[in-house]
Amino acid sequence: MPLSARNHLQGEITEILLGTVTALITVKVGDNLVESVITRRSAEEMGLRKGDRVTAVIKATEVMIQKD
Amino acid sequence: MPLSARNHLQGEITEILLGTVTALITVKVGDNLVESVITRRSAEEMGLRKGDRVTAVIKATEVMIQKD
Amino acid sequence: MPLSARNHLQGEITEILLGTVTALITVKVGDNLVESVITRRSAEEMGLRKGDRVTAVIKATEVMIQKD
Amino acid sequence: MPLSARNHLQGEITEILLGTVTALITVKVGDNLVESVITRRSAEEMGLRKGDRVTAVIKATEVMIQKD
Amino acid sequence: MPLSARNHLQGEITEILLGTVTALITVKVGDNLVESVITRRSAEEMGLRKGDRVTAVIKATEVMIQKD
Amino acid sequence: MPLSARNHLQGEITEILLGTVTALITVKVGDNLVESVITRRSAEEMGLRKGDRVTAVIKATEVMIQKD
């Protein structure tokens, strides 16, 4: 495990929306859609495209729990 | 949708580790384990227990993308 | 308490600024203005409008303390 | 305004709970209690005590909106 | 130490990119470039300009560790 | 660039403090000390030790700007 972030969810990009500074990346992970706001620059430098296999990475301190 | 957070991942608690201030909650979501650090008080006030059905909630600005 | 986030501040939306990806929502909470950056999609799907009664929700790990 | 964080909520510390690494600081802000998880070291180096006048500081990207 | 955030990295602004809601601020800190997404309003109210001496401030809970 | 996080600061671990749930990792980066709160489990699974060469990784949305 190279990075301390605890959560790594593999999936496929289904949509990319580019703003001036930020970008919204939607990733299909199993039955869920995971949405991510990153910088537009990261999206461009990584060459992200619809259909790419990616991993959504999330630090454990950023995850909340809701009781169903 | 009552809360602006974009990501809601349903699952089942598989482990709870209590510290003095914080608690680590592990949730099985499909084939993934999602880990969350919340306050011990929230864990206790919500009465979280192993086996509970819960939803891991994550703001989109907290999600990074890694290219596989 | 359905969500582990410790902070729930009730107020009224006083301004909405929409970008391409994100939106800035300003909420009057008592004597304070609380500003939130969420996705434009959440703002639209929730139908947020000026004057709406809303709650600003904040995870305790995101709050810093400054000594006066 | 010296710091880019948009949210500065003035109040008074009502409780401090110290763990090994982290500390939970509770601040009364108007009619609300705001809870913060910071490092125990910051709490000690700042000499935080019950009754201190402090400001809870929150980056706008960390604030979610819930519709009432 | 007035603010509980543990990380204060001094440097000089090398670039500012303004979006509608957010702004990307690039700061040269020693040999590193540190990039920050803040609100456009903070950038404007603080009068941030290329060449300004600023400090990048980061809460310890937001820092991950990667093993080289 | 495999991860969208914009900030990667290389350095050396100078101190590790272990709690029950979390751990505080201090990294010397150039002339600065960078402190990180991660889970104790990540610290243990990564086998982090004083003197290790590591990179502190920070998402741009988590960085604030203070005017000097």
XYZ file of C-alpha atoms in Angstrom:
408
model
C 0.000 0.000 0.000
C 1.853 3.073 -1.221
C -0.570 5.777 -0.001
C -2.050 6.139 3.488
C -5.562 6.871 2.168
C -7.689 3.877 3.254
C -10.284 3.883 0.487
C -9.581 2.833 -3.101
C -12.672 2.165 -5.229
C -12.016 0.895 -8.750
C -14.345 1.783 -11.581
C -14.831 3.385 -14.966
C -15.322 7.028 -15.867
C -18.847 7.615 -17.200
C -18.801 11.413 -17.488
C -16.445 14.394 -17.366
C -17.649 17.982 -16.917
C -14.969 20.679 -17.246
C -15.168 24.091 -15.568
C -12.489 26.788 -15.633
C -10.750 25.742 -12.403
C -12.433 22.475 -11.432
C -13.798 19.374 -13.145
C -16.470 16.890 -12.112
C -15.536 13.265 -12.766
C -18.198 10.558 -12.435
C -16.992 6.996 -11.885
C -19.124 3.826 -11.943
C -18.017 1.646 -9.006
C -20.004 -1.580 -8.832
C -23.638 -0.474 -8.573
C -22.747 3.025 -7.373
C -21.803 6.263 -9.095
C -18.976 8.084 -7.320
C -18.534 11.784 -8.121
C -15.270 13.655 -7.679
C -14.357 17.329 -7.962
C -10.696 17.726 -8.929
C -8.811 20.515 -10.701
C -9.337 20.816 -14.435
C -5.560 20.706 -14.717
C -5.332 17.278 -13.132
C -8.056 16.017 -15.448
C -6.145 17.335 -18.457
C -2.642 16.338 -17.341
C -3.862 12.812 -16.559
C -5.650 12.735 -19.927
C -8.842 11.482 -18.302
C -11.493 10.294 -20.759
C -14.884 8.603 -20.592
C -14.342 4.850 -20.341
C -10.984 5.065 -18.544
C -10.388 2.590 -15.726
C -9.628 4.655 -12.623
C -9.642 4.382 -8.849
C -11.509 6.830 -6.624
C -9.261 7.486 -3.607
C -10.691 8.839 -0.339
C -9.025 9.567 3.028
C -10.883 7.868 5.904
C -11.273 11.160 7.817
C -13.480 12.425 4.949
C -16.072 9.640 5.190
C -19.234 10.135 7.278
C -21.645 7.445 8.440
C -25.443 7.684 8.134
C -27.685 5.166 9.846
C -30.317 3.730 7.512
C -31.934 14.404 -2.014
C -31.755 16.038 1.403
C -27.966 16.545 1.627
C -25.681 18.122 -0.963
C -22.986 15.440 -0.549
C -22.934 13.551 -3.888
C -21.746 10.154 -2.691
C -23.906 7.742 -0.686
C -22.592 4.165 -0.509
C -24.821 1.660 1.278
C -23.330 -1.201 3.184
C -22.946 -3.052 6.457
C -20.632 -2.339 9.374
C -18.020 -5.085 9.708
C -15.832 -3.583 12.442
C -15.752 -0.758 14.982
C -12.562 0.393 16.718
C -13.008 2.972 19.482
C -10.336 5.464 20.531
C -10.707 8.242 23.104
C -11.745 10.965 20.650
C -12.196 9.161 17.336
C -13.541 5.827 16.093
C -12.743 3.804 12.983
C -15.825 2.335 11.292
C -15.376 -0.248 8.530
C -18.286 -0.730 6.103
C -18.619 -3.440 3.463
C -19.952 -1.793 0.276
C -20.395 -4.319 -2.539
C -16.937 -5.849 -3.000
C -15.133 -2.970 -1.263
C -14.352 -2.121 2.347
C -14.877 1.581 3.115
C -13.202 2.938 6.248
C -14.369 6.042 8.078
C -12.907 8.023 10.969
C -15.663 9.774 12.929
C -15.874 10.967 16.538
C -16.359 8.311 19.184
C -19.325 10.353 20.362
C -21.110 10.031 17.048
C -20.483 6.284 17.068
C -21.951 6.034 20.570
C -24.871 8.446 20.106
C -25.864 6.671 16.879
C -25.521 3.323 18.672
C -23.442 1.923 15.820
C -22.873 -1.835 15.995
C -21.316 -4.499 13.817
C -23.929 -5.680 11.316
C -25.805 -2.348 11.139
C -26.945 -1.230 7.709
C -25.405 2.203 7.138
C -24.510 4.577 4.327
C -21.003 6.003 3.871
C -21.462 9.651 2.843
C -18.668 11.549 1.047
C -18.519 15.109 -0.327
C -17.370 15.126 -3.971
C -14.565 17.611 -3.235
C -12.934 14.940 -1.015
C -12.618 12.304 -3.753
C -9.380 11.999 -5.751
C -8.878 10.116 -9.032
C -6.017 7.726 -9.695
C -5.375 6.382 -13.170
C -4.963 2.605 -13.221
C -29.066 11.668 14.780
C -28.961 10.141 11.324
C -25.547 11.412 10.177
C -22.223 11.237 12.032
C -21.283 14.847 11.131
C -21.294 16.743 14.461
C -22.195 20.213 13.224
C -25.638 21.201 11.955
C -26.237 24.958 11.691
C -29.755 26.011 10.671
C -30.287 29.135 8.643
C -31.635 30.728 5.483
C -30.041 31.004 2.052
C -29.200 34.631 1.265
C -27.298 34.157 -2.010
C -26.528 31.549 -4.660
C -23.702 31.924 -7.192
C -23.554 29.257 -9.915
C -20.355 28.246 -11.722
C -20.009 25.470 -14.305
C -19.019 22.728 -11.847
C -19.449 24.317 -8.416
C -21.840 26.707 -6.677
C -21.345 29.059 -3.737
C -24.232 29.021 -1.267
C -24.402 31.678 1.462
C -26.507 30.881 4.537
C -27.429 33.288 7.352
C -26.995 31.397 10.646
C -27.844 33.593 13.634
C -25.536 36.591 13.337
C -23.081 34.788 11.043
C -22.903 34.177 7.305
C -21.805 30.641 6.467
C -20.493 30.014 2.934
C -20.483 26.632 1.258
C -19.029 25.389 -2.017
C -21.027 22.428 -3.352
C -21.518 21.057 -6.854
C -23.822 23.025 -9.132
C -25.657 19.748 -9.695
C -26.524 19.398 -6.021
C -27.756 23.001 -5.961
C -29.973 22.312 -8.977
C -31.201 18.849 -7.961
C -32.095 20.141 -4.484
C -33.798 23.150 -6.118
C -32.001 25.528 -3.768
C -33.318 29.103 -3.844
C -32.717 32.318 -1.946
C -34.871 32.289 1.188
C -34.870 28.485 1.604
C -34.479 27.154 5.137
C -31.420 24.898 5.108
C -28.857 23.401 7.457
C -25.118 23.811 6.957
C -23.533 20.449 7.837
C -19.843 20.198 8.762
C -17.707 17.214 9.839
C -15.836 17.964 13.101
C -12.471 17.044 11.546
C -12.880 20.009 9.158
C -13.181 22.659 11.898
C -10.089 24.572 13.071
C -9.746 26.670 16.230
C -8.267 30.164 16.335
C -7.504 31.855 19.637
C -8.907 35.393 19.829
C -9.089 39.214 5.941
C -5.809 37.421 6.509
C -6.917 33.823 5.735
C -8.833 32.600 2.693
C -11.171 30.397 4.778
C -14.632 31.979 4.439
C -16.169 30.930 7.742
C -15.171 32.399 11.110
C -17.603 31.667 13.968
C -16.796 33.325 17.302
C -17.666 31.614 20.537
C -16.507 30.181 23.832
C -14.988 26.804 24.610
C -17.372 24.715 26.716
C -15.492 21.410 26.759
C -12.126 19.877 25.872
C -11.569 16.125 25.516
C -7.966 15.017 25.022
C -6.936 11.813 23.249
C -3.386 10.684 22.478
C -3.167 12.234 19.003
C -6.364 14.264 18.667
C -8.565 16.466 20.858
C -12.260 17.321 20.648
C -12.998 21.000 21.277
C -16.603 22.119 21.778
C -17.390 25.797 21.162
C -20.670 27.584 21.932
C -21.453 29.846 18.952
C -24.719 31.759 19.461
C -27.342 29.058 20.027
C -25.236 26.318 18.446
C -22.508 24.012 19.677
C -19.683 23.619 17.167
C -17.368 20.618 17.603
C -13.834 20.473 16.260
C -11.265 17.681 16.093
C -7.727 19.107 16.106
C -4.401 17.641 17.195
C -3.804 17.367 20.924
C -0.557 19.243 20.281
C -2.360 22.276 18.899
C -4.703 22.256 21.894
C -1.723 22.176 24.250
C 0.510 24.633 22.385
C -2.373 27.122 22.144
C -3.107 26.567 25.845
C -6.814 26.057 25.117
C -9.032 26.027 28.221
C -12.725 25.916 28.972
C -14.084 29.458 28.837
C -11.564 30.724 26.264
C -12.922 33.012 23.544
C -12.064 31.358 20.237
C -13.115 31.356 16.594
C -14.098 28.194 14.745
C -12.607 28.467 11.241
C -13.990 26.413 8.337
C -13.058 26.321 4.635
C -16.132 26.787 2.418
C -15.382 23.600 0.449
C -15.967 21.616 3.684
C -19.539 22.841 4.242
C -22.487 20.791 2.961
C -26.093 21.957 2.586
C -29.120 20.001 3.801
C -32.647 21.053 2.858
C -34.963 21.238 5.860
C 0.286 30.070 17.243
C -3.118 31.634 16.593
C -4.675 28.876 14.451
C -4.820 25.162 15.228
C -3.840 24.156 11.665
C -0.393 22.520 11.989
C 1.036 23.327 8.573
C 2.115 26.802 7.474
C 4.292 26.908 4.338
C 5.602 30.325 3.329
C 6.133 31.205 -0.297
C 5.317 33.448 -3.214
C 2.345 33.391 -5.574
C 3.451 32.412 -9.085
C 0.058 32.123 -10.782
C -3.629 32.904 -10.246
C -6.407 31.347 -12.336
C -9.910 32.714 -11.712
C -13.107 30.741 -12.310
C -16.651 31.881 -11.545
C -16.843 30.371 -8.043
C -13.322 29.126 -7.353
C -9.744 30.222 -8.021
C -6.522 28.230 -8.338
C -3.571 29.828 -6.545
C -0.062 28.462 -7.159
C 2.581 29.196 -4.513
C 6.313 28.512 -4.779
C 7.443 27.060 -1.424
C 11.166 26.287 -1.420
C 11.658 23.889 -4.329
C 7.992 22.883 -4.451
C 4.897 24.343 -6.082
C 1.859 24.213 -3.804
C -1.558 24.583 -5.459
C -4.653 25.763 -3.641
C -8.312 25.974 -4.653
C -10.090 28.753 -2.737
C -13.155 30.837 -3.543
C -12.733 33.549 -6.153
C -14.193 35.916 -3.558
C -11.393 35.254 -1.099
C -8.824 35.811 -3.843
C -10.451 39.133 -4.719
C -11.146 40.334 -1.157
C -7.562 39.520 -0.156
C -6.324 41.272 -3.305
C -4.065 38.348 -4.150
C -1.576 39.046 -6.943
C 1.331 37.247 -8.574
C 4.464 37.901 -6.502
C 2.624 38.282 -3.174
C 4.276 36.678 -0.152
C 1.706 34.267 1.303
C 1.493 31.227 3.541
C -0.217 28.007 2.458
C -2.123 26.712 5.501
C -3.145 23.045 5.761
C -4.930 21.120 8.542
C -2.963 17.985 9.540
C -6.004 15.729 8.991
C -5.876 16.638 5.278
C -2.312 15.391 4.702
C -1.706 11.860 3.410
C 1.583 9.941 3.444
C 2.988 8.040 0.466
C 5.964 5.754 0.851
C 8.652 6.414 -1.758
C 0.988 11.703 -12.680
C -1.018 8.804 -11.327
C -3.104 10.651 -8.685
C -5.154 13.812 -9.155
C -3.927 15.376 -5.879
C -1.854 18.412 -6.932
C 0.573 18.585 -4.017
C 3.400 16.098 -3.445
C 6.045 17.210 -0.938
C 9.009 14.874 -0.511
C 10.738 14.575 2.818
C 11.823 12.372 5.701
C 9.852 11.189 8.726
C 11.199 12.789 11.913
C 8.593 11.564 14.410
C 5.694 9.114 14.741
C 3.102 9.318 17.524
C 0.624 6.430 17.699
C -2.879 6.706 19.184
C -5.532 3.986 19.220
C -7.243 5.018 15.967
C -5.005 7.728 14.524
C -1.288 8.485 14.231
C 0.582 11.757 13.880
C 3.395 11.631 11.326
C 5.886 14.517 11.142
C 7.830 14.933 7.892
C 10.753 17.294 7.271
C 10.216 18.917 3.857
C 13.020 21.346 2.999
C 13.008 23.884 5.836
C 9.445 23.033 6.914
C 7.908 20.398 9.149
C 4.713 18.948 7.697
C 2.390 17.120 10.105
C -0.134 14.525 9.028
C -2.888 12.687 10.893
C -3.569 9.299 9.302
C -4.999 6.063 10.683
C -2.738 4.019 12.934
C -3.503 1.102 10.642
C -2.040 2.855 7.617
C 1.074 3.738 9.617
C 1.460 0.098 10.645
C 0.561 -1.513 7.300
C 2.988 0.823 5.500
C 5.615 0.048 8.134
C 6.379 3.736 8.592
C 9.498 4.453 10.651
C 11.534 7.493 11.622
C 13.996 8.261 8.827
C 11.799 6.863 6.018
C 11.695 8.847 2.791
C 8.035 9.692 2.170
C 5.878 12.143 0.243
C 3.192 14.249 1.901
C 0.226 14.315 -0.493
C -2.425 17.043 -0.272
C -5.522 17.737 -2.410
C -5.558 21.351 -3.656
C -9.065 21.953 -2.252
C -7.619 21.433 1.266
C -5.040 24.235 1.026
C -5.862 27.723 2.338
C -3.966 30.946 1.618
C -2.940 33.458 4.284
C -1.561 36.862 3.326
C 1.666 37.675 5.137
